[in-house]
């Protein structure tokens, strides 16, 4: 089973997964390219963004080596296939469902959505590169810390309600990275202010750099 060492290294080094979800395909693409310009390398484009496949394909082409473009909200077999066909370099699932199974079968790195200890162990055994702890806000950093006590080797990436302050707390609780949507993107993927997106990107990267020393 592939281990995807390059992607795993990026996850450990970057410590930030940007989640792009919006109502305007062109604005979503501009947000992706702005993040890449600011040094945010791991960028997930949710498949429930209108025109997501086109956004993914154009982002892969236009961002080039500056970003590793993934597809999020991979729920079904069809989702996994259209993400692959669009050029997604990794995939994210909200749960251990058919989308997860087929993403694994396609041989791409997969962040698997899980909440319970049983789900986390099942995800890693099935070949996930990391566990997307979702929704992380349900238990917060204390829940992550409790999970890591019996499972210190499982790489957890909390997603859901993670702002800059929470990101710091999750790193202290043992997260290898955090996945951030609206606290980072704001309304940029729907046509909002890219200057503010740049400011937030810098703020999150500062937190992630400090988190690497925890």
PDB file of N, CA and C in Angstrom, residues 16-21 35 40 134 136-137 158-168 170 178-189 193 195-205 207:
ATOM      1  N   UNK A  16      -0.609  23.348   7.798  1.00  0.00           N
ATOM      2  CA  UNK A  16      -1.828  24.083   7.479  1.00  0.00           C
ATOM      3  C   UNK A  16      -2.428  23.546   6.185  1.00  0.00           C
ATOM      4  N   UNK A  17      -3.693  23.122   6.266  1.00  0.00           N
ATOM      5  CA  UNK A  17      -4.456  22.726   5.092  1.00  0.00           C
ATOM      6  C   UNK A  17      -5.553  23.773   4.901  1.00  0.00           C
ATOM      7  N   UNK A  18      -5.498  24.501   3.804  1.00  0.00           N
ATOM      8  CA  UNK A  18      -6.507  25.516   3.514  1.00  0.00           C
ATOM      9  C   UNK A  18      -7.671  24.877   2.779  1.00  0.00           C
ATOM     10  N   UNK A  19      -8.890  25.129   3.256  1.00  0.00           N
ATOM     11  CA  UNK A  19     -10.083  24.515   2.675  1.00  0.00           C
ATOM     12  C   UNK A  19     -10.879  25.594   1.940  1.00  0.00           C
ATOM     13  N   UNK A  20     -10.941  25.468   0.620  1.00  0.00           N
ATOM     14  CA  UNK A  20     -11.604  26.464  -0.225  1.00  0.00           C
ATOM     15  C   UNK A  20     -12.987  25.944  -0.611  1.00  0.00           C
ATOM     16  N   UNK A  21     -13.989  26.676  -0.189  1.00  0.00           N
ATOM     17  CA  UNK A  21     -15.381  26.337  -0.511  1.00  0.00           C
ATOM     18  C   UNK A  21     -16.129  27.644  -0.739  1.00  0.00           C
ATOM     19  N   UNK A  35      -3.551  32.150  -2.009  1.00  0.00           N
ATOM     20  CA  UNK A  35      -2.957  31.336  -0.945  1.00  0.00           C
ATOM     21  C   UNK A  35      -1.592  30.801  -1.377  1.00  0.00           C
ATOM     22  N   UNK A  40       1.049  29.195   1.166  1.00  0.00           N
ATOM     23  CA  UNK A  40       0.210  28.095   1.665  1.00  0.00           C
ATOM     24  C   UNK A  40       0.218  27.010   0.592  1.00  0.00           C
ATOM     25  N   UNK A 134     -12.973  15.232  12.654  1.00  0.00           N
ATOM     26  CA  UNK A 134     -14.098  16.071  12.230  1.00  0.00           C
ATOM     27  C   UNK A 134     -15.409  15.567  12.805  1.00  0.00           C
ATOM     28  N   UNK A 136     -13.976  18.706  14.690  1.00  0.00           N
ATOM     29  CA  UNK A 136     -13.082  18.869  15.837  1.00  0.00           C
ATOM     30  C   UNK A 136     -13.701  19.720  16.934  1.00  0.00           C
ATOM     31  N   UNK A 137     -14.557  20.654  16.540  1.00  0.00           N
ATOM     32  CA  UNK A 137     -15.153  21.561  17.526  1.00  0.00           C
ATOM     33  C   UNK A 137     -16.031  20.825  18.532  1.00  0.00           C
ATOM     34  N   UNK A 158      -7.095  18.226  12.976  1.00  0.00           N
ATOM     35  CA  UNK A 158      -8.414  18.748  13.356  1.00  0.00           C
ATOM     36  C   UNK A 158      -8.984  19.679  12.293  1.00  0.00           C
ATOM     37  N   UNK A 159     -10.276  19.512  12.016  1.00  0.00           N
ATOM     38  CA  UNK A 159     -10.980  20.336  11.036  1.00  0.00           C
ATOM     39  C   UNK A 159     -12.365  20.652  11.604  1.00  0.00           C
ATOM     40  N   UNK A 160     -12.781  21.907  11.452  1.00  0.00           N
ATOM     41  CA  UNK A 160     -14.104  22.308  11.913  1.00  0.00           C
ATOM     42  C   UNK A 160     -14.021  23.299  13.048  1.00  0.00           C
ATOM     43  N   UNK A 161     -14.240  24.580  12.726  1.00  0.00           N
ATOM     44  CA  UNK A 161     -14.201  25.610  13.760  1.00  0.00           C
ATOM     45  C   UNK A 161     -12.810  25.956  14.253  1.00  0.00           C
ATOM     46  N   UNK A 162     -11.784  25.746  13.420  1.00  0.00           N
ATOM     47  CA  UNK A 162     -10.400  25.996  13.839  1.00  0.00           C
ATOM     48  C   UNK A 162      -9.987  27.406  13.436  1.00  0.00           C
ATOM     49  N   UNK A 163      -9.970  28.336  14.395  1.00  0.00           N
ATOM     50  CA  UNK A 163      -9.412  29.660  14.144  1.00  0.00           C
ATOM     51  C   UNK A 163      -7.958  29.667  14.605  1.00  0.00           C
ATOM     52  N   UNK A 164      -7.296  30.812  14.533  1.00  0.00           N
ATOM     53  CA  UNK A 164      -5.868  30.860  14.853  1.00  0.00           C
ATOM     54  C   UNK A 164      -5.609  30.479  16.307  1.00  0.00           C
ATOM     55  N   UNK A 165      -6.455  30.941  17.227  1.00  0.00           N
ATOM     56  CA  UNK A 165      -6.266  30.604  18.639  1.00  0.00           C
ATOM     57  C   UNK A 165      -6.456  29.114  18.884  1.00  0.00           C
ATOM     58  N   UNK A 166      -7.489  28.551  18.258  1.00  0.00           N
ATOM     59  CA  UNK A 166      -7.727  27.119  18.412  1.00  0.00           C
ATOM     60  C   UNK A 166      -6.601  26.301  17.787  1.00  0.00           C
ATOM     61  N   UNK A 167      -6.061  26.772  16.660  1.00  0.00           N
ATOM     62  CA  UNK A 167      -4.963  26.052  16.003  1.00  0.00           C
ATOM     63  C   UNK A 167      -3.796  25.884  16.962  1.00  0.00           C
ATOM     64  N   UNK A 168      -3.452  26.940  17.664  1.00  0.00           N
ATOM     65  CA  UNK A 168      -2.367  26.866  18.638  1.00  0.00           C
ATOM     66  C   UNK A 168      -2.673  25.820  19.709  1.00  0.00           C
ATOM     67  N   UNK A 170      -4.646  23.214  19.437  1.00  0.00           N
ATOM     68  CA  UNK A 170      -4.593  21.869  18.845  1.00  0.00           C
ATOM     69  C   UNK A 170      -3.154  21.394  18.666  1.00  0.00           C
ATOM     70  N   UNK A 178      -3.524  21.443  10.934  1.00  0.00           N
ATOM     71  CA  UNK A 178      -4.930  21.815  11.092  1.00  0.00           C
ATOM     72  C   UNK A 178      -5.516  22.107   9.725  1.00  0.00           C
ATOM     73  N   UNK A 179      -6.800  21.810   9.574  1.00  0.00           N
ATOM     74  CA  UNK A 179      -7.520  22.157   8.355  1.00  0.00           C
ATOM     75  C   UNK A 179      -8.427  23.337   8.643  1.00  0.00           C
ATOM     76  N   UNK A 180      -8.321  24.373   7.833  1.00  0.00           N
ATOM     77  CA  UNK A 180      -9.029  25.627   8.133  1.00  0.00           C
ATOM     78  C   UNK A 180      -9.801  26.105   6.911  1.00  0.00           C
ATOM     79  N   UNK A 181     -11.097  26.353   7.109  1.00  0.00           N
ATOM     80  CA  UNK A 181     -11.936  26.868   6.053  1.00  0.00           C
ATOM     81  C   UNK A 181     -12.236  28.337   6.248  1.00  0.00           C
ATOM     82  N   UNK A 182     -13.436  28.653   6.706  1.00  0.00           N
ATOM     83  CA  UNK A 182     -13.876  30.047   6.758  1.00  0.00           C
ATOM     84  C   UNK A 182     -13.040  30.946   7.671  1.00  0.00           C
ATOM     85  N   UNK A 183     -12.466  30.458   8.798  1.00  0.00           N
ATOM     86  CA  UNK A 183     -11.623  31.368   9.581  1.00  0.00           C
ATOM     87  C   UNK A 183     -10.402  31.883   8.803  1.00  0.00           C
ATOM     88  N   UNK A 184      -9.984  31.131   7.791  1.00  0.00           N
ATOM     89  CA  UNK A 184      -8.884  31.561   6.923  1.00  0.00           C
ATOM     90  C   UNK A 184      -9.414  32.214   5.643  1.00  0.00           C
ATOM     91  N   UNK A 185     -10.336  31.560   4.966  1.00  0.00           N
ATOM     92  CA  UNK A 185     -10.788  32.031   3.657  1.00  0.00           C
ATOM     93  C   UNK A 185     -11.780  33.183   3.743  1.00  0.00           C
ATOM     94  N   UNK A 186     -12.566  33.240   4.819  1.00  0.00           N
ATOM     95  CA  UNK A 186     -13.598  34.262   4.890  1.00  0.00           C
ATOM     96  C   UNK A 186     -14.542  34.155   3.703  1.00  0.00           C
ATOM     97  N   UNK A 187     -14.865  35.306   3.090  1.00  0.00           N
ATOM     98  CA  UNK A 187     -15.765  35.292   1.935  1.00  0.00           C
ATOM     99  C   UNK A 187     -15.005  35.387   0.613  1.00  0.00           C
ATOM    100  N   UNK A 188     -13.684  35.197   0.655  1.00  0.00           N
ATOM    101  CA  UNK A 188     -12.885  35.326  -0.566  1.00  0.00           C
ATOM    102  C   UNK A 188     -13.327  34.368  -1.671  1.00  0.00           C
ATOM    103  N   UNK A 189     -13.662  33.081  -1.384  1.00  0.00           N
ATOM    104  CA  UNK A 189     -14.071  32.186  -2.470  1.00  0.00           C
ATOM    105  C   UNK A 189     -15.431  32.523  -3.075  1.00  0.00           C
ATOM    106  N   UNK A 193     -12.736  39.949  -0.166  1.00  0.00           N
ATOM    107  CA  UNK A 193     -11.495  40.716  -0.179  1.00  0.00           C
ATOM    108  C   UNK A 193     -10.264  39.812  -0.131  1.00  0.00           C
ATOM    109  N   UNK A 195      -7.143  40.903  -0.140  1.00  0.00           N
ATOM    110  CA  UNK A 195      -6.135  41.505   0.743  1.00  0.00           C
ATOM    111  C   UNK A 195      -6.305  40.978   2.169  1.00  0.00           C
ATOM    112  N   UNK A 196      -7.546  40.846   2.600  1.00  0.00           N
ATOM    113  CA  UNK A 196      -7.805  40.293   3.925  1.00  0.00           C
ATOM    114  C   UNK A 196      -7.421  38.822   3.981  1.00  0.00           C
ATOM    115  N   UNK A 197      -7.627  38.106   2.887  1.00  0.00           N
ATOM    116  CA  UNK A 197      -7.198  36.711   2.829  1.00  0.00           C
ATOM    117  C   UNK A 197      -5.692  36.613   3.006  1.00  0.00           C
ATOM    118  N   UNK A 198      -4.951  37.491   2.354  1.00  0.00           N
ATOM    119  CA  UNK A 198      -3.500  37.485   2.507  1.00  0.00           C
ATOM    120  C   UNK A 198      -3.110  37.729   3.977  1.00  0.00           C
ATOM    121  N   UNK A 199      -3.798  38.671   4.609  1.00  0.00           N
ATOM    122  CA  UNK A 199      -3.495  38.974   6.010  1.00  0.00           C
ATOM    123  C   UNK A 199      -3.755  37.762   6.904  1.00  0.00           C
ATOM    124  N   UNK A 200      -4.886  37.113   6.693  1.00  0.00           N
ATOM    125  CA  UNK A 200      -5.200  35.932   7.511  1.00  0.00           C
ATOM    126  C   UNK A 200      -4.235  34.790   7.234  1.00  0.00           C
ATOM    127  N   UNK A 201      -3.832  34.637   5.968  1.00  0.00           N
ATOM    128  CA  UNK A 201      -2.878  33.577   5.628  1.00  0.00           C
ATOM    129  C   UNK A 201      -1.565  33.774   6.381  1.00  0.00           C
ATOM    130  N   UNK A 202      -1.093  35.002   6.443  1.00  0.00           N
ATOM    131  CA  UNK A 202       0.143  35.288   7.177  1.00  0.00           C
ATOM    132  C   UNK A 202      -0.025  34.972   8.664  1.00  0.00           C
ATOM    133  N   UNK A 203      -1.183  35.328   9.219  1.00  0.00           N
ATOM    134  CA  UNK A 203      -1.424  35.089  10.646  1.00  0.00           C
ATOM    135  C   UNK A 203      -1.447  33.594  10.952  1.00  0.00           C
ATOM    136  N   UNK A 204      -2.108  32.808  10.112  1.00  0.00           N
ATOM    137  CA  UNK A 204      -2.158  31.367  10.348  1.00  0.00           C
ATOM    138  C   UNK A 204      -0.786  30.735  10.172  1.00  0.00           C
ATOM    139  N   UNK A 205      -0.026  31.203   9.182  1.00  0.00           N
ATOM    140  CA  UNK A 205       1.304  30.635   8.997  1.00  0.00           C
ATOM    141  C   UNK A 205       2.206  30.916  10.185  1.00  0.00           C
ATOM    142  N   UNK A 207       1.176  31.135  13.321  1.00  0.00           N
ATOM    143  CA  UNK A 207       0.746  30.171  14.337  1.00  0.00           C
ATOM    144  C   UNK A 207       1.307  28.785  14.019  1.00  0.00           C
TER     145      UNK A 207
END
